[in-house]
Structure formats: structure tokens, C-alpha cells
Coordinates of N, CA and C in Angstrom, one line a residue:
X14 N 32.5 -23.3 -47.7 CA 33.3 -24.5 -47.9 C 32.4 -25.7 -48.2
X15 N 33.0 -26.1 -49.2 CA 31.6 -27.7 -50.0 C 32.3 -28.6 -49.1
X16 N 31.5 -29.3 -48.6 CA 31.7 -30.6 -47.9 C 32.4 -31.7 -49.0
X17 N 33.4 -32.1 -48.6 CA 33.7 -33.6 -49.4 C 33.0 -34.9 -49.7
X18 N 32.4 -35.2 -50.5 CA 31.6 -36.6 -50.7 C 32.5 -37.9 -51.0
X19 N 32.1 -38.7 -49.9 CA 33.2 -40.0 -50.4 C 31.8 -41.2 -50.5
X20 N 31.9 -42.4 -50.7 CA 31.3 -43.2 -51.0 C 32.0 -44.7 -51.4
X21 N 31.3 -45.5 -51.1 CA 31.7 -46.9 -50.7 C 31.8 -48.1 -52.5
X22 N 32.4 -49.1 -52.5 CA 32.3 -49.9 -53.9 C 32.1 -51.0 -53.3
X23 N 30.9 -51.9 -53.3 CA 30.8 -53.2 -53.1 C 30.0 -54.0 -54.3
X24 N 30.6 -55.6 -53.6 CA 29.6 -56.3 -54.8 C 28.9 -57.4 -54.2
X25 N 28.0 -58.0 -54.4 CA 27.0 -58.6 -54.2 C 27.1 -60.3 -54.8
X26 N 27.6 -60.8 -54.1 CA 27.7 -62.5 -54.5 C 26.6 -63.4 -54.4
X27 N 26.0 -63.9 -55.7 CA 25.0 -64.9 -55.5 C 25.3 -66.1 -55.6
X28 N 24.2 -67.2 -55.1 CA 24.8 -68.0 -55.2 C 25.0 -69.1 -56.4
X29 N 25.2 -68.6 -57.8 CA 25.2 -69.0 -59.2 C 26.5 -68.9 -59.1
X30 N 27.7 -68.1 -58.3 CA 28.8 -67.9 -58.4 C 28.8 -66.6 -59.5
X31 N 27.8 -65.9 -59.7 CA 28.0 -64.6 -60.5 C 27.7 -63.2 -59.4
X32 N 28.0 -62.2 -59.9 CA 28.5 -61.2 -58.9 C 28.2 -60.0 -59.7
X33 N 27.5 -58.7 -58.7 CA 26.8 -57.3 -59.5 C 28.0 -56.3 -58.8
X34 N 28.4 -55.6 -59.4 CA 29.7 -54.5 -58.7 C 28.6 -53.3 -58.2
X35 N 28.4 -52.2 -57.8 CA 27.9 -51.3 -57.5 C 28.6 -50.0 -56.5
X36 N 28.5 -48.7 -56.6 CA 28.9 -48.0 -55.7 C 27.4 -46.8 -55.1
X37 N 28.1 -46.5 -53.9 CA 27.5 -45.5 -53.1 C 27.9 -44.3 -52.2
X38 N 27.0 -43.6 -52.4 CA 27.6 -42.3 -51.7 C 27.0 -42.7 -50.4
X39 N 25.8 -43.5 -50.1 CA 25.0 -43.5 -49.0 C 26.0 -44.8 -47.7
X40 N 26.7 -45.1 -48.6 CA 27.1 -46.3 -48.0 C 26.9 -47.8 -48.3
X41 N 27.7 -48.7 -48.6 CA 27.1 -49.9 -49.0 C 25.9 -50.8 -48.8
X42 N 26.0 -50.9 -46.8 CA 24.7 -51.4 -46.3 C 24.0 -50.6 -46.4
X43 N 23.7 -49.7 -47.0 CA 22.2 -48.9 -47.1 C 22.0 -49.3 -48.3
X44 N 22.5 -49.1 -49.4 CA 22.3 -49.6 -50.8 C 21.6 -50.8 -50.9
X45 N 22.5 -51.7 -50.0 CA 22.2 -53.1 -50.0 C 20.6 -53.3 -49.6
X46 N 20.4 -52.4 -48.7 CA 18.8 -52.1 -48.2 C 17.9 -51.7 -49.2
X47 N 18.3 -51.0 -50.5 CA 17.8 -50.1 -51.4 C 17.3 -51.5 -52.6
X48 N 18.6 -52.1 -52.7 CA 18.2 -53.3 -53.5 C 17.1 -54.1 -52.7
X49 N 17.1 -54.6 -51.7 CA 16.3 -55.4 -51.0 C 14.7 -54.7 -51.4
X50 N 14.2 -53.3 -51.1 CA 13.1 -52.8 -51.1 C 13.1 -52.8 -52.9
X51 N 14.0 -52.9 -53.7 CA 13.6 -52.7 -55.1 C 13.0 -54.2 -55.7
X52 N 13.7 -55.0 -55.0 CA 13.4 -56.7 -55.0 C 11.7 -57.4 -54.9
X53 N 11.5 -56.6 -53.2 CA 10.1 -56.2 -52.9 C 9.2 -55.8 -54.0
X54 N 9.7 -54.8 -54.5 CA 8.7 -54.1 -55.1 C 8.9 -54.4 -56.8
X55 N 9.3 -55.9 -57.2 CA 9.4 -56.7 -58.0 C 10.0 -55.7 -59.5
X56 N 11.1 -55.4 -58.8 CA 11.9 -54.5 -60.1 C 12.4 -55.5 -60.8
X57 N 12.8 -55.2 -62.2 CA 12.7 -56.5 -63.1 C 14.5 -56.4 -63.1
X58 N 15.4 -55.4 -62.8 CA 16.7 -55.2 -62.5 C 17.7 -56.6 -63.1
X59 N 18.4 -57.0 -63.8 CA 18.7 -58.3 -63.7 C 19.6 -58.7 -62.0
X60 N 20.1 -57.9 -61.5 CA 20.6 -58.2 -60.2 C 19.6 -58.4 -59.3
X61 N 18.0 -57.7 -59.5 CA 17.1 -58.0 -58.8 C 16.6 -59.2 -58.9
X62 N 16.3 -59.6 -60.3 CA 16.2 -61.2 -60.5 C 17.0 -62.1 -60.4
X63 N 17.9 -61.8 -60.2 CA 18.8 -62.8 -59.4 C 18.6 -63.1 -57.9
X64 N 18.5 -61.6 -57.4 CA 18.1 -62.2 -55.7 C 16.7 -62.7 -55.6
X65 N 15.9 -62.6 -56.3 CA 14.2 -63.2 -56.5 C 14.6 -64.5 -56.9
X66 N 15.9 -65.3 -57.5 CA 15.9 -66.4 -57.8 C 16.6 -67.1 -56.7
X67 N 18.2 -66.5 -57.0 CA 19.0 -67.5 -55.8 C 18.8 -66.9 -53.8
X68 N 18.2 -66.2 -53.7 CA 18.0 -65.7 -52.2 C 18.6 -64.1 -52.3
X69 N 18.9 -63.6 -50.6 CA 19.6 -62.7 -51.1 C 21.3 -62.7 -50.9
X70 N 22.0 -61.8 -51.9 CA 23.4 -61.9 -51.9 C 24.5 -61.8 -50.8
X71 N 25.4 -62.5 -51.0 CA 26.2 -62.2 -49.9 C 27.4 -60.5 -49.9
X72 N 27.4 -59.5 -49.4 CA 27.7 -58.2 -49.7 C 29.0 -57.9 -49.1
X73 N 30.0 -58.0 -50.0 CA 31.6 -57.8 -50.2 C 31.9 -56.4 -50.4
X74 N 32.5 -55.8 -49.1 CA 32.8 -54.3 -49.2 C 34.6 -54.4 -49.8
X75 N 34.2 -53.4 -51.5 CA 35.7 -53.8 -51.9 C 36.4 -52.4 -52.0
X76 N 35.6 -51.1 -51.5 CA 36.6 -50.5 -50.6 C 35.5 -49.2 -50.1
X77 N 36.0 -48.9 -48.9 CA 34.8 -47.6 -48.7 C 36.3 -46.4 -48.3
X78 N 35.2 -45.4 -48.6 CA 35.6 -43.9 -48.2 C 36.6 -43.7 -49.5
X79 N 35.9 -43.9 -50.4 CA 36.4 -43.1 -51.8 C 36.0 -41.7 -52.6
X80 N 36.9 -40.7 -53.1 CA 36.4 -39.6 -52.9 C 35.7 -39.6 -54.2
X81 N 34.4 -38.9 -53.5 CA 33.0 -39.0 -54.7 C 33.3 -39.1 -56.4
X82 N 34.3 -38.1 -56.3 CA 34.8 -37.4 -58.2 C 36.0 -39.0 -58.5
X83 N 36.3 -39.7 -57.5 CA 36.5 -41.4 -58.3 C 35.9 -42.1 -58.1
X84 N 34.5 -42.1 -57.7 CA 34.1 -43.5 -56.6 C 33.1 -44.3 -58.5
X85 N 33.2 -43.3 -59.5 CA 32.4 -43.7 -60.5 C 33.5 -44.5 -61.5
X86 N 34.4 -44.0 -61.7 CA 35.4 -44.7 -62.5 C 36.1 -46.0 -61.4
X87 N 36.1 -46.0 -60.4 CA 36.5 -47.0 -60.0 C 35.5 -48.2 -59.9
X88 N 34.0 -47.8 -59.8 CA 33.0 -48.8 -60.0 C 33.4 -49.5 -61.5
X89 N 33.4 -48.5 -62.6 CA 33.6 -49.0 -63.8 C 34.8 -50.3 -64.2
X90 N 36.4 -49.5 -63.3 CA 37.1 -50.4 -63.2 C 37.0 -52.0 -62.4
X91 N 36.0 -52.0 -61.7 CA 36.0 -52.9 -60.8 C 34.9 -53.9 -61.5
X92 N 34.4 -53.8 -62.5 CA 32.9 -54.5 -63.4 C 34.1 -54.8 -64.5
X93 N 34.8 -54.3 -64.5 CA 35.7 -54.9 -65.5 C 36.6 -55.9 -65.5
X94 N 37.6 -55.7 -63.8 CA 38.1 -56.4 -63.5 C 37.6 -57.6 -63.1
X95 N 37.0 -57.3 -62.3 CA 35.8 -59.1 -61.8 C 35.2 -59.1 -63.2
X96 N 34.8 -58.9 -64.6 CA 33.8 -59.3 -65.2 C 32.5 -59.5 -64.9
X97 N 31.8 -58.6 -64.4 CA 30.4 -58.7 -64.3 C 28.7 -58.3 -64.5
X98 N 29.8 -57.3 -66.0 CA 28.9 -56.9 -67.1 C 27.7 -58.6 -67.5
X99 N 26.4 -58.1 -67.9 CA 25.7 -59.6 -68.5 C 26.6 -59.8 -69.9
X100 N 26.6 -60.9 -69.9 CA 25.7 -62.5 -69.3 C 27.1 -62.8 -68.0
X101 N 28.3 -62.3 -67.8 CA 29.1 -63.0 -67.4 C 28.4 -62.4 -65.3
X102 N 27.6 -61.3 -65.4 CA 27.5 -61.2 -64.1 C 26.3 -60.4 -64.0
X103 N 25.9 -59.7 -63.3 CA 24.3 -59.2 -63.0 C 24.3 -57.4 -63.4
X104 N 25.9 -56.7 -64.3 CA 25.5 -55.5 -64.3 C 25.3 -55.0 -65.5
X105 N 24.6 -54.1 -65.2 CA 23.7 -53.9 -67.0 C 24.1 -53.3 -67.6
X106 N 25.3 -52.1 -67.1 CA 26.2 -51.5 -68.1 C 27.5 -51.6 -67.4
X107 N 28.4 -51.0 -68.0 CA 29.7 -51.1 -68.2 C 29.9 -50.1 -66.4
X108 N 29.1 -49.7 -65.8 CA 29.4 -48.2 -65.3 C 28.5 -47.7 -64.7
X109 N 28.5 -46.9 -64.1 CA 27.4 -45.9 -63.8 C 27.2 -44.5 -64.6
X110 N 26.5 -44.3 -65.2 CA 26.2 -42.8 -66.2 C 26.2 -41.2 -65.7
X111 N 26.3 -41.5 -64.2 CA 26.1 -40.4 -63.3 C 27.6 -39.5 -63.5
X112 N 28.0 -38.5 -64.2 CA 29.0 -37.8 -64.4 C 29.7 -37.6 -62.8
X113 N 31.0 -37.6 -63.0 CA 31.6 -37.2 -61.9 C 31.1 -35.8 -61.0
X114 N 31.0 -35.5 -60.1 CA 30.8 -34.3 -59.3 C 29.0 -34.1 -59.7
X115 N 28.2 -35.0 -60.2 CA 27.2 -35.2 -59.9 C 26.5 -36.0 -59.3
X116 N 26.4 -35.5 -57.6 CA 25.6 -36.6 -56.9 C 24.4 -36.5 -56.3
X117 N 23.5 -37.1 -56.1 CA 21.8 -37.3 -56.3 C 21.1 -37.1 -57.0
X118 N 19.7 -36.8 -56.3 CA 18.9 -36.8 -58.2 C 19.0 -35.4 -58.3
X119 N 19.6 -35.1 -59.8 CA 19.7 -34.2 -60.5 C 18.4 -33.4 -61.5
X120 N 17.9 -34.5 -61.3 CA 16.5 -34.7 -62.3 C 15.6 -33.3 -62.1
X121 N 15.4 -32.5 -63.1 CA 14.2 -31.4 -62.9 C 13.1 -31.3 -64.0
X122 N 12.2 -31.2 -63.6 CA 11.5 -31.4 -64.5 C 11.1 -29.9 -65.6
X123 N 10.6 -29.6 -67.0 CA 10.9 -28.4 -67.0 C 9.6 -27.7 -66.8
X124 N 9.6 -26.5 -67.0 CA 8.7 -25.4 -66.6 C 7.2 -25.9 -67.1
X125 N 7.2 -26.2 -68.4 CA 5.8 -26.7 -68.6 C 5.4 -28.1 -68.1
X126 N 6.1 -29.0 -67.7 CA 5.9 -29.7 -66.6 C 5.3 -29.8 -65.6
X127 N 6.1 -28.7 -64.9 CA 5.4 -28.3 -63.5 C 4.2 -27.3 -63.3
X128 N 4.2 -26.6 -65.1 CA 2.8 -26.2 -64.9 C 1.9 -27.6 -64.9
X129 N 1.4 -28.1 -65.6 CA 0.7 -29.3 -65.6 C 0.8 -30.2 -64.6
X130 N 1.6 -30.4 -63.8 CA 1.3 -30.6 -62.6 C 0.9 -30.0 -61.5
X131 N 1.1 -29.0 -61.7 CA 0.2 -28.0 -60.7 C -1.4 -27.7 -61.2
X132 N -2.0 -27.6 -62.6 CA -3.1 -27.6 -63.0 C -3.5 -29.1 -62.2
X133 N -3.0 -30.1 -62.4 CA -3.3 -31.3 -62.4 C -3.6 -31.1 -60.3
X134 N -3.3 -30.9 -59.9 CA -3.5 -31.3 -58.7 C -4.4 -29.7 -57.9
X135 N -4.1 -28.8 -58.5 CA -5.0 -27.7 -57.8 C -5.9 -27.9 -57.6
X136 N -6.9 -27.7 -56.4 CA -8.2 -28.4 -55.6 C -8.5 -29.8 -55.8
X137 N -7.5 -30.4 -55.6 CA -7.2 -31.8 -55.3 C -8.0 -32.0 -53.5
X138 N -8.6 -33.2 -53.7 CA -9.5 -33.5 -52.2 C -8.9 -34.8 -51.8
X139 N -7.9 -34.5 -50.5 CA -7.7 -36.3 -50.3 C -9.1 -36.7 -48.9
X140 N -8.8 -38.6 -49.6 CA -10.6 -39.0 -49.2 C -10.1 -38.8 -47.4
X141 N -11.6 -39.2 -46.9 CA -11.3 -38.9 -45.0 C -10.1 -39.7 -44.9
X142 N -10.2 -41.0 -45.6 CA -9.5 -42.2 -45.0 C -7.5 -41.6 -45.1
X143 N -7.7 -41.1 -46.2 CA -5.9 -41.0 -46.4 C -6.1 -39.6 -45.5
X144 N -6.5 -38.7 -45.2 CA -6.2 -37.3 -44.1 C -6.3 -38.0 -42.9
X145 N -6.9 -39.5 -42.6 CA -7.4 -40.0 -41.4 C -5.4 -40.6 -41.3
X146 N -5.3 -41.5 -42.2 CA -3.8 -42.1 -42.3 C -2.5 -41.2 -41.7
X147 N -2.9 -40.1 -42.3 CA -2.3 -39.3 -42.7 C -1.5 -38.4 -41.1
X148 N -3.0 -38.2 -40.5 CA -3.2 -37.9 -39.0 C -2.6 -38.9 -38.3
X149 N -3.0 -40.1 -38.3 CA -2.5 -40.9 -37.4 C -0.9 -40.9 -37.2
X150 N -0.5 -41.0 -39.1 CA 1.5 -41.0 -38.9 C 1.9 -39.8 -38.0
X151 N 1.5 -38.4 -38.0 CA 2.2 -37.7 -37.1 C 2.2 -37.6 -35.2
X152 N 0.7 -38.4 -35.1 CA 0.5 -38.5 -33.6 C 1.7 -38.9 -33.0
X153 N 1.9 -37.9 -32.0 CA 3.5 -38.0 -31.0 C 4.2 -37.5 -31.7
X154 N 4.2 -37.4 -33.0 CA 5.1 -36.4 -32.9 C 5.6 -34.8 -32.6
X155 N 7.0 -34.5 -32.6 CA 6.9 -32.9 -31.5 C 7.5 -32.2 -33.0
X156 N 7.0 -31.0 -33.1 CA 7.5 -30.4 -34.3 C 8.7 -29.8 -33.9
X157 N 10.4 -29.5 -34.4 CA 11.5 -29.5 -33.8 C 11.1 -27.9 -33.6
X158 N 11.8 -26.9 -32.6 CA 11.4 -25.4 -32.6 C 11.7 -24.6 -33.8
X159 N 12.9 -25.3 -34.3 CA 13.1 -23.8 -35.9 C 12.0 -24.3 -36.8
X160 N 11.5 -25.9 -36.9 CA 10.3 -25.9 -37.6 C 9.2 -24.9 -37.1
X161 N 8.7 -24.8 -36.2 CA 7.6 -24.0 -35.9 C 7.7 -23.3 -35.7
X162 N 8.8 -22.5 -35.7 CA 9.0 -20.4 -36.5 C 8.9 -20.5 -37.8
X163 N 9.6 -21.8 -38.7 CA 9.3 -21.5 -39.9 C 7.5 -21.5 -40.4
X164 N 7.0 -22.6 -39.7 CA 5.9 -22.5 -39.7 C 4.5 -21.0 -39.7
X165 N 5.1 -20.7 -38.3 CA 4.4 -19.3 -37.8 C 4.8 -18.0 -38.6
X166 N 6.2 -17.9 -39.6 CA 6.5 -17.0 -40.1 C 5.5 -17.1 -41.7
X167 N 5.2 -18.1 -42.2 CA 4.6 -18.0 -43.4 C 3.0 -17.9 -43.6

């Protein structure tokens, strides 16, 4: 039995009085978190440059628990209705491109790809410092029990 995917439609109010529509399967405030770290990390996004200019947005939930196979056409309808395709608002296309009943990254890379990245990294040496980093993130932590049978089986 496939689990049902539902997902949230909100928009993002700046203070120019212009507005980015967006949906999510993760949930609005998480998204909203997604934009914040993309802001950070100086994505040129025009909705990004907007929160780099006027602060950040004020976040209007305009409807949650929509089932996944509409939550894309109703984002569409909702960029239409408010208007807030550019210049009239912060979104960059009409929509989202992500096909219905396609959700997450779908992205694969192909075969000769992943050879070359496997040439590329075979006898790869990380320096003391990042194995040193690396050690410290897991200290305390407890490995869960079905991890360490999968572990001890391989």
C-alpha cells in the first residue's frame, strides 16, 4: 500500500508589498527554513533577494494537507491568482516543473557518470583534520540495534 503524499501552499509577504507563492510536501515552516539557509548561503533566487533586501518575509499558510497529485497545479493557480510571477511578485515561473506524482529528487545521474565519479574518488585520503571533525560529530552517539546487524552482516 503507497502511502498518500499531501503537502502544504503558502506565500511569503515582503515588505515592498510583493509576494512569492510556493508549495511543499515537507511542510510550509520547513520550506520557509529551506529559503532562510538558501538566503544564507547567498542564492541569487529573486525571492532570495528580496529577503537579503527587505528582511525576512512574513509566511501566509494558504492551505495545507493538499493531496500531492494537486498540490502542483494549485501552486500554479495560486501565482496566478495573486499575480506573482516577476516583475509583479518574486516567482520565477508560472509553476513548479516537478510533474504530478513526482516527489523528491528524482535526479540520477547516468552510468558513465558514476563511473567517473567513482575513478575520481577511489583512494581518496581525507586530511587528519576532517577524519579528526569527522570523529568528533559522532562522539555520543549510540548506533540504533538494526544498524549494527546491518553493520556486522556486511
Amino acid at each position: 500500500m503507497t502511502k498518500k503524499i499531501f503537502g502544504d501552499l503558502y506565500r511569503l509577504e515582503f515588505a515592498d508589498g510583493k509576494s512569492y507563492i510556493g508549495a511543499s510536501i515537507g511542510g510550509a515552516e520547513k520550506r520557509y527554513r529551506g529559503h532562510k539557509q538558501q538566503v544564507l548561503r547567498n542564492s541569487s533566487a529573486p525571492v532570495h533577494e528580496a529577503w537579503k533586501r527587505f528582511g525576512p518575509p512574513k509566511l501566509v499558510i494558504l492551505k495545507r494537507k493538499i493531496p500531492g497529485e494537486k498540490l502542483w497545479l494549485a501552486e500554479k493557480e495560486a501565482i496566478k491568482k495573486h499575480n506573482t510571477q516577476l516583475p509583479n511578485g518574486y516567482n520565477y515561473q508560472s509553476g513548479s516543473e516537478i510533474p504530478p506524482g513526482s516527489f523528491g529528487n528524482t535526479f540520477q545521474h547516468t552510468k558513465e557518470t558514476k563511473i567517473k565519479i567513482s575513478k575520481t574518488n577511489t583512494g581518496r585520503k581525507h586530511s587528519e583534520e576532517t577524519r579528526r571533525q569527522a570523529s568528533l560529530s559522532h562522539s555520543g552517539k549510540t548506533i540504533p540495534k538494526h544498524q549494527r546487524l546491518k553493520i556486522s552482516r556486511s
